[in-house]
Structures are given as C-alpha cells and as structure tokens.
mmCIF file of C-alpha atoms in Angstrom:
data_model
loop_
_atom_site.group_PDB
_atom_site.id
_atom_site.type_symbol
_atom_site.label_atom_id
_atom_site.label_comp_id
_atom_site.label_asym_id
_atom_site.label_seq_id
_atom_site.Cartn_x
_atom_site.Cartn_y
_atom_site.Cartn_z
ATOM 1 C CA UNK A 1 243.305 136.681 253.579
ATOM 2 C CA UNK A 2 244.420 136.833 257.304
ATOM 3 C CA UNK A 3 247.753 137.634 258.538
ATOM 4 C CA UNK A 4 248.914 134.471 258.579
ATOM 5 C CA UNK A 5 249.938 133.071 254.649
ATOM 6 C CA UNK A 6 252.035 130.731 252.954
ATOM 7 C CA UNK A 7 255.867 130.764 253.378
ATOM 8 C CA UNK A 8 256.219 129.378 249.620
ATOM 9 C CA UNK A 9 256.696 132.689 247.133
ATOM 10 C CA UNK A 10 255.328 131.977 244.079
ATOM 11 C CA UNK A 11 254.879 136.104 243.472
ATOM 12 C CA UNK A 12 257.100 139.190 244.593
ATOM 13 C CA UNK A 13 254.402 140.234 247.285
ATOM 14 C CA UNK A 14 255.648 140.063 250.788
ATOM 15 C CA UNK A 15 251.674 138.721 251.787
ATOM 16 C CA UNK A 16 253.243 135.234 249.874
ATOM 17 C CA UNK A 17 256.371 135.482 252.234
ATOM 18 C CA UNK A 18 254.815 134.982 256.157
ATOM 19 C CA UNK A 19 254.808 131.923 257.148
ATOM 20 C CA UNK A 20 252.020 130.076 257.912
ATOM 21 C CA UNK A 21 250.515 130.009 261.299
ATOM 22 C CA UNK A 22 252.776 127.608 263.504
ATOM 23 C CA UNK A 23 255.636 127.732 260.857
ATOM 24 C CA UNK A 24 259.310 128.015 261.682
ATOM 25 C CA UNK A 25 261.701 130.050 259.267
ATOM 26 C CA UNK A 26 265.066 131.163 260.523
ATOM 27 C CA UNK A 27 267.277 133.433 257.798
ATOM 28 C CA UNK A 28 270.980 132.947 257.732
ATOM 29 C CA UNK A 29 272.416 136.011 256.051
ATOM 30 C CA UNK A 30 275.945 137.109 254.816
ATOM 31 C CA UNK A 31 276.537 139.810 257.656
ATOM 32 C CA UNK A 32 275.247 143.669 256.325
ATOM 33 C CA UNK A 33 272.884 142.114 253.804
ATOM 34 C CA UNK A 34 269.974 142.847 255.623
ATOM 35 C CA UNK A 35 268.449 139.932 257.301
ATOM 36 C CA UNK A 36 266.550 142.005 259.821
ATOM 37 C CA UNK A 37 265.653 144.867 257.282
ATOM 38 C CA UNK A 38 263.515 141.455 255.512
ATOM 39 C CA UNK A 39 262.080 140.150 259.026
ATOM 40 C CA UNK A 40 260.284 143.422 259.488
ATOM 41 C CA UNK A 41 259.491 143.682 256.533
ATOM 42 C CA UNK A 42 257.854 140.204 256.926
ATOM 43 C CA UNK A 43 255.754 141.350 259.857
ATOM 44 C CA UNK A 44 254.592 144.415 258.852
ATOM 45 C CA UNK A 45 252.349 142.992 256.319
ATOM 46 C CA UNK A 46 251.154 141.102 259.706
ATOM 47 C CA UNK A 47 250.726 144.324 261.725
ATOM 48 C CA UNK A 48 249.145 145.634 258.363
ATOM 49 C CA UNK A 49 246.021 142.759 259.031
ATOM 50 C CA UNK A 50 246.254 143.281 262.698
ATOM 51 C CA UNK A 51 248.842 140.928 263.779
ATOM 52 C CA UNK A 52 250.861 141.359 267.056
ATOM 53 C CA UNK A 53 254.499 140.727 267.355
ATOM 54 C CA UNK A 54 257.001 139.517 269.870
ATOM 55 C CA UNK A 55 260.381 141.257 268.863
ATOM 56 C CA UNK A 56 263.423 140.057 271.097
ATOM 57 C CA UNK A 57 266.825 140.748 269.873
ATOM 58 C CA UNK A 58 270.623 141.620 270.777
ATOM 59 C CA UNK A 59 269.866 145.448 270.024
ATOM 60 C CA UNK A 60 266.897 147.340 268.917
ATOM 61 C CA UNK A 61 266.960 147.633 265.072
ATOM 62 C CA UNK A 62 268.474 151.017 263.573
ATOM 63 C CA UNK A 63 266.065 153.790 264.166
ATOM 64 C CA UNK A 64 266.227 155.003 260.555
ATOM 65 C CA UNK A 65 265.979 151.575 259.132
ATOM 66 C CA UNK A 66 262.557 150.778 261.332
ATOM 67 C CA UNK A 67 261.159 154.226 260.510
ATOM 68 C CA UNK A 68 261.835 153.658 256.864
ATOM 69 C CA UNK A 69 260.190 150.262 256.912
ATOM 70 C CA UNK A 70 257.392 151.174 259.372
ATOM 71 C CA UNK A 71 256.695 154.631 258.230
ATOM 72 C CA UNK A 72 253.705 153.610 256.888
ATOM 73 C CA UNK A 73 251.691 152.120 259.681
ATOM 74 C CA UNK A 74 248.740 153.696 261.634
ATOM 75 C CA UNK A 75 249.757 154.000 265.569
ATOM 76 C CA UNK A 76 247.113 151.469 266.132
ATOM 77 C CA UNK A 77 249.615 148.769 264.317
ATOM 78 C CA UNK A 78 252.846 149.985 265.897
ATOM 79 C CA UNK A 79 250.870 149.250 269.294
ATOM 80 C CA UNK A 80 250.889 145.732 268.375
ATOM 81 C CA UNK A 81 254.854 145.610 267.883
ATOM 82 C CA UNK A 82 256.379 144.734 271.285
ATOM 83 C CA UNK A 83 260.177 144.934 271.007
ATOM 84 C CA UNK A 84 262.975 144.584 273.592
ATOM 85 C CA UNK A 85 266.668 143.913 273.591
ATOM 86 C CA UNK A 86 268.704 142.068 276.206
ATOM 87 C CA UNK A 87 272.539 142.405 274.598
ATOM 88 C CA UNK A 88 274.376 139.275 275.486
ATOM 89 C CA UNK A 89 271.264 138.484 278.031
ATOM 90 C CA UNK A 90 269.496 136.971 274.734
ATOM 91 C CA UNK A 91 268.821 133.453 276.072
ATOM 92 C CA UNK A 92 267.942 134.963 279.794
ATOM 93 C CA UNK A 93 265.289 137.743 277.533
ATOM 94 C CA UNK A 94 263.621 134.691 275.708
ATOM 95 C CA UNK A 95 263.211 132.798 278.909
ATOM 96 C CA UNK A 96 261.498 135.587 280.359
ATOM 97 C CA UNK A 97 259.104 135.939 277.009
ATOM 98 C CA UNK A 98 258.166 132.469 277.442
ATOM 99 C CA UNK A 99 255.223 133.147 279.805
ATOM 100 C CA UNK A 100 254.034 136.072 277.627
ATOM 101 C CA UNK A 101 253.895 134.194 274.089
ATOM 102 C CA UNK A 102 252.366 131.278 275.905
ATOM 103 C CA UNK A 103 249.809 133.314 277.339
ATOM 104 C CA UNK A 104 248.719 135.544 274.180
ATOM 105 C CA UNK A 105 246.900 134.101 272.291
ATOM 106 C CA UNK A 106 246.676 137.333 269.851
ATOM 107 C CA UNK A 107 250.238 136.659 269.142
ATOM 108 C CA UNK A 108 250.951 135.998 265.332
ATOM 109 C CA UNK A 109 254.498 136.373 264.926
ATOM 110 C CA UNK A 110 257.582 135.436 266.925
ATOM 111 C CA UNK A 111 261.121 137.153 265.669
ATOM 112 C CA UNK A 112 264.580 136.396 267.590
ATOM 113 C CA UNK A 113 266.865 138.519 265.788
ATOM 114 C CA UNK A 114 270.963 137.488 265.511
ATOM 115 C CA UNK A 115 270.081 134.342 268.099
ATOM 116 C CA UNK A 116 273.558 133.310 267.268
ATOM 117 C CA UNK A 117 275.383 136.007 267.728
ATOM 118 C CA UNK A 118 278.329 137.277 265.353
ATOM 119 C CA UNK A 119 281.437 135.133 266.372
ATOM 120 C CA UNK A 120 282.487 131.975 268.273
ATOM 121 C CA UNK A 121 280.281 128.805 269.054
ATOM 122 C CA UNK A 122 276.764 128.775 269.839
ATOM 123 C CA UNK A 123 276.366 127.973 273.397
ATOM 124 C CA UNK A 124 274.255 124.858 274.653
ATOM 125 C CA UNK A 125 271.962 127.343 276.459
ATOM 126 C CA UNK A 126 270.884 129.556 273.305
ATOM 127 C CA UNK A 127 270.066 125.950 271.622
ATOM 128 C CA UNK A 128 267.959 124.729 274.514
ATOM 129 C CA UNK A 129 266.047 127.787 275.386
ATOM 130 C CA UNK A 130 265.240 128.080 271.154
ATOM 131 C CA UNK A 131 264.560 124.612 271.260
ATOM 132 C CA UNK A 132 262.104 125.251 274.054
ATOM 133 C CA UNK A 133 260.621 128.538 272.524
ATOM 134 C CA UNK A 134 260.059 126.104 268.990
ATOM 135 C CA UNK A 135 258.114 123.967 271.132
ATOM 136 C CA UNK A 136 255.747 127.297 272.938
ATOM 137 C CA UNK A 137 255.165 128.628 269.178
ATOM 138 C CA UNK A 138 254.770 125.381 267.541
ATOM 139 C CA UNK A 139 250.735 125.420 266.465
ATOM 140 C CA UNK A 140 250.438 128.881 267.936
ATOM 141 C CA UNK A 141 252.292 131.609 266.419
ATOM 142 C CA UNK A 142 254.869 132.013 263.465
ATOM 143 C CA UNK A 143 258.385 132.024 264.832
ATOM 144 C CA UNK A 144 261.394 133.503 262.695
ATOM 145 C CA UNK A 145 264.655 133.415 263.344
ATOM 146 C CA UNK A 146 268.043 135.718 261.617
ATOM 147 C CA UNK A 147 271.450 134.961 262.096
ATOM 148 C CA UNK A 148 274.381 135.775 260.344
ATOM 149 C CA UNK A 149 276.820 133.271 258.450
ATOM 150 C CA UNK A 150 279.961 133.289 258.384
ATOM 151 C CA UNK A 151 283.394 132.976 255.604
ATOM 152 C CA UNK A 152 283.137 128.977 255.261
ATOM 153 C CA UNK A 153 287.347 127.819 255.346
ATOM 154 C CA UNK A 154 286.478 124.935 253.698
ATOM 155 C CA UNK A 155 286.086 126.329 250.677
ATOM 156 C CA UNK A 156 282.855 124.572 249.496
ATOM 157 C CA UNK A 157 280.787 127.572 250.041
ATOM 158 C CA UNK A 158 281.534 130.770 250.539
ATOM 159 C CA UNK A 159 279.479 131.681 253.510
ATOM 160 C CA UNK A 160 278.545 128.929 256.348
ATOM 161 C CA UNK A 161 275.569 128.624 258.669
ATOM 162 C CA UNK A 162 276.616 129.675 262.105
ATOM 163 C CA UNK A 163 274.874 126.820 264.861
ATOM 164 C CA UNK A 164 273.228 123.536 265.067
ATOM 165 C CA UNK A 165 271.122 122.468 261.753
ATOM 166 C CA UNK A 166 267.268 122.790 264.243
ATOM 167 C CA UNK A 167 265.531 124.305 261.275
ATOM 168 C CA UNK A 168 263.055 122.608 259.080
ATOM 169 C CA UNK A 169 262.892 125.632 256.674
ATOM 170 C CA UNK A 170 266.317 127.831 256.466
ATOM 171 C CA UNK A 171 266.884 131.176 253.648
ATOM 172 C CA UNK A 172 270.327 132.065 252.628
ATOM 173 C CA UNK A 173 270.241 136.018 251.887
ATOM 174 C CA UNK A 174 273.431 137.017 250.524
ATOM 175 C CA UNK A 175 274.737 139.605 247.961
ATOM 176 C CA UNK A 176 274.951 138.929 244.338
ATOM 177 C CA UNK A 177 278.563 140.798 244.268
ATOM 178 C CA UNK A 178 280.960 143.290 246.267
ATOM 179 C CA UNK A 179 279.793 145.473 243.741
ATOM 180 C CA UNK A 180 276.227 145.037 243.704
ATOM 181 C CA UNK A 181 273.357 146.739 245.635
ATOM 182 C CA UNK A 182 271.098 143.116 244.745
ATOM 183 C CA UNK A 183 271.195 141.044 247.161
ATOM 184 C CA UNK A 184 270.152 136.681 246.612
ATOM 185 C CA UNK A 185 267.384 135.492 248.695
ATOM 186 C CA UNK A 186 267.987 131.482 248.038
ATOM 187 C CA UNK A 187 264.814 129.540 249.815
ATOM 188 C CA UNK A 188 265.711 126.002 249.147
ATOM 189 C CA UNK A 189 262.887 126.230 245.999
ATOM 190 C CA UNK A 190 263.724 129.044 244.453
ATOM 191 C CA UNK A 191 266.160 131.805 244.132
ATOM 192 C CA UNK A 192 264.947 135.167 243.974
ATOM 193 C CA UNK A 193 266.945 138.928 243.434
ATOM 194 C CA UNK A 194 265.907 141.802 246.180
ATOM 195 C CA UNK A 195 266.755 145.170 245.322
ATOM 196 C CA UNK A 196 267.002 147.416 248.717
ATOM 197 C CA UNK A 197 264.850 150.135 248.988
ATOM 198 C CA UNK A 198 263.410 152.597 250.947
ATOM 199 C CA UNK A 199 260.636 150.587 252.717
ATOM 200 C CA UNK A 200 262.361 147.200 252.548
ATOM 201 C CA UNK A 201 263.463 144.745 249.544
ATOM 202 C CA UNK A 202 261.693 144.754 246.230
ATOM 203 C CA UNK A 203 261.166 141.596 244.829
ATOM 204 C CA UNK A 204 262.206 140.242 241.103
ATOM 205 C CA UNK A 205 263.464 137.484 238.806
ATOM 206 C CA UNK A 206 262.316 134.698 240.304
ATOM 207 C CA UNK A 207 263.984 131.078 239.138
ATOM 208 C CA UNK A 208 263.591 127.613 240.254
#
C-alpha cells in the first residue's frame, strides 16, 4: 500500500483516512476540538511510508501535542516534515510555497492549517491564493485544509463553516457534548466517534 490511500473510512485505521493522491479535504472543526491534532495525525501514517509534507500554518502546532503525535517516528521521517508559520502573513507564506510544491515532485501531502483564521470575513486574497494552490496540488499531491467554525445565529446548526463553499470534500469535527471527551467526526457518509488520546484520535462506532 503506498502513502497515498482512500479518503473513504470504511475501518478505524488512519491508512483508510489520507486522501488519495491529488485529493482535496479541508476539516471545519468546532474551535479546541482538535482539527490539527487529526491532520497530523493524517500525515504521519504518510511520513510512516516515506511521504514528505508541506506544513504552512498561522503558528507552529503545540510542542507537546506534535511530540505526542510524532513521538514515534524515526529522524529519517521527521526529515521529510517541512513546517513553517507566517502569523497573519498566511496568504503571503503560501505564495512563497508555491514554487517549492510545484517543483517537488516527492511531495505527498499539502496541509494549510486555520487558512481562515478565527474571526471576521475571509479576505478575497486567502480565497485566490487557495484557489491557486488547489490548482498546483491538483493531480500532484494531497492537499488538506483545517479551519475552525463558528456559533451559527441562525439557529439551524449549531456551528457554521467559516468562508466560501471551494471544497469538494468538507469534515465537520465537533464534540459530542460540553461534557464529553468524544469528539464527532461527520464526513458527509458517515459519522464516526474519536476518543483523544495520547498519539492522536482513536477511532470507533462507525454509522452511516
């Protein structure tokens, strides 16, 4: 099996989670739920088969939470993890990253983490410059976006997708209750419970 496998999730592996080569996933989460706890989790089953990964985010990822996730992995897999944040420089960051991915071809995964940002509108730039890294990943790499949604006033959900509707394939992760460690992972197929641990999510009762 190469680093590269089906987005669909029939099983509670993360190998059944990546999507496949040239596929675009972005994950909308209730803020604090842990939308970029499951993107690394995501690629380091990549970086497991050898993948390399473009990283580019707001800020670095919590030191504790990447060690916990990454702990695992041989130096010769972390080498392949290329991270860098450019605060509210995001759009300007992926510009610059353009050349890179387009020139890689070793490149397996693509991760913008919060492209939206936490409050206000989503500028025009941050939607052309994604709209122009779609179209460098698109048959190349996987590309995965995270964002977080927020209250919805309208009352017909209770948490809204934050920016323009650009995705083809879009996971809700939310939790099941203010009480509750379990957090939802709705796909659009299936619904499926994550329970936080350690080294990422664990996986269980699937329904359709």
């Amino acid at each position: 099996m190469t680093d590269r496998t089906s987005q669909r999730l029939p099983h509670t592996t993360m190998n059944d989670m990546n999507p496949e080569p040239g596929a675009l996933l972005h994950i909308a989460s209730e803020p604090g739920a842990g939308a970029t706890s499951l993107a690394l989790q995501i690629i380091r089953d990549s970086l497991i088969k050898s993948g390399r990964i473009i990283w580019i985010a707001r800020e670095m990822p919590d030191p504790g939470r990447l060690s916990d996730i990454f702990g695992s992995l041989p130096p010769t897999s972390l080498s392949r993890f290329h991270a860098a944040a450019f605060g509210e420089h995001l759009a300007r960051g992926i510009e610059q990253s353009l050349d890179l991915i387009e020139g890689l071809d070793s490149i397996t995964h693509v991760v913008i983490d919060n492209w939206t940002g936490i409050s206000g509108r989503v500028d025009n730039q941050h939607v052309n410059v994604i709209r122009n890294l779609i179209k460098s990943c698109n048959n190349k790499c996987s590309l995965i976006l995270t964002s977080p949604m927020y209250g919805d006033a309208s009352g017909k959900d209770e948490w809204a997708i934050r920016g323009p509707d650009i995705f083809p394939t879009t996971w809700r992760l939310t939790r099941k209750n203010s009480n509750s460690q379990t957090r939802i992972l709705d796909t659009g197929n299936e619904t499926i419970e994550l329970t936080p641990i350690d080294d990422g999510f664990r996986f269980s009762n699937h329904s359709s």
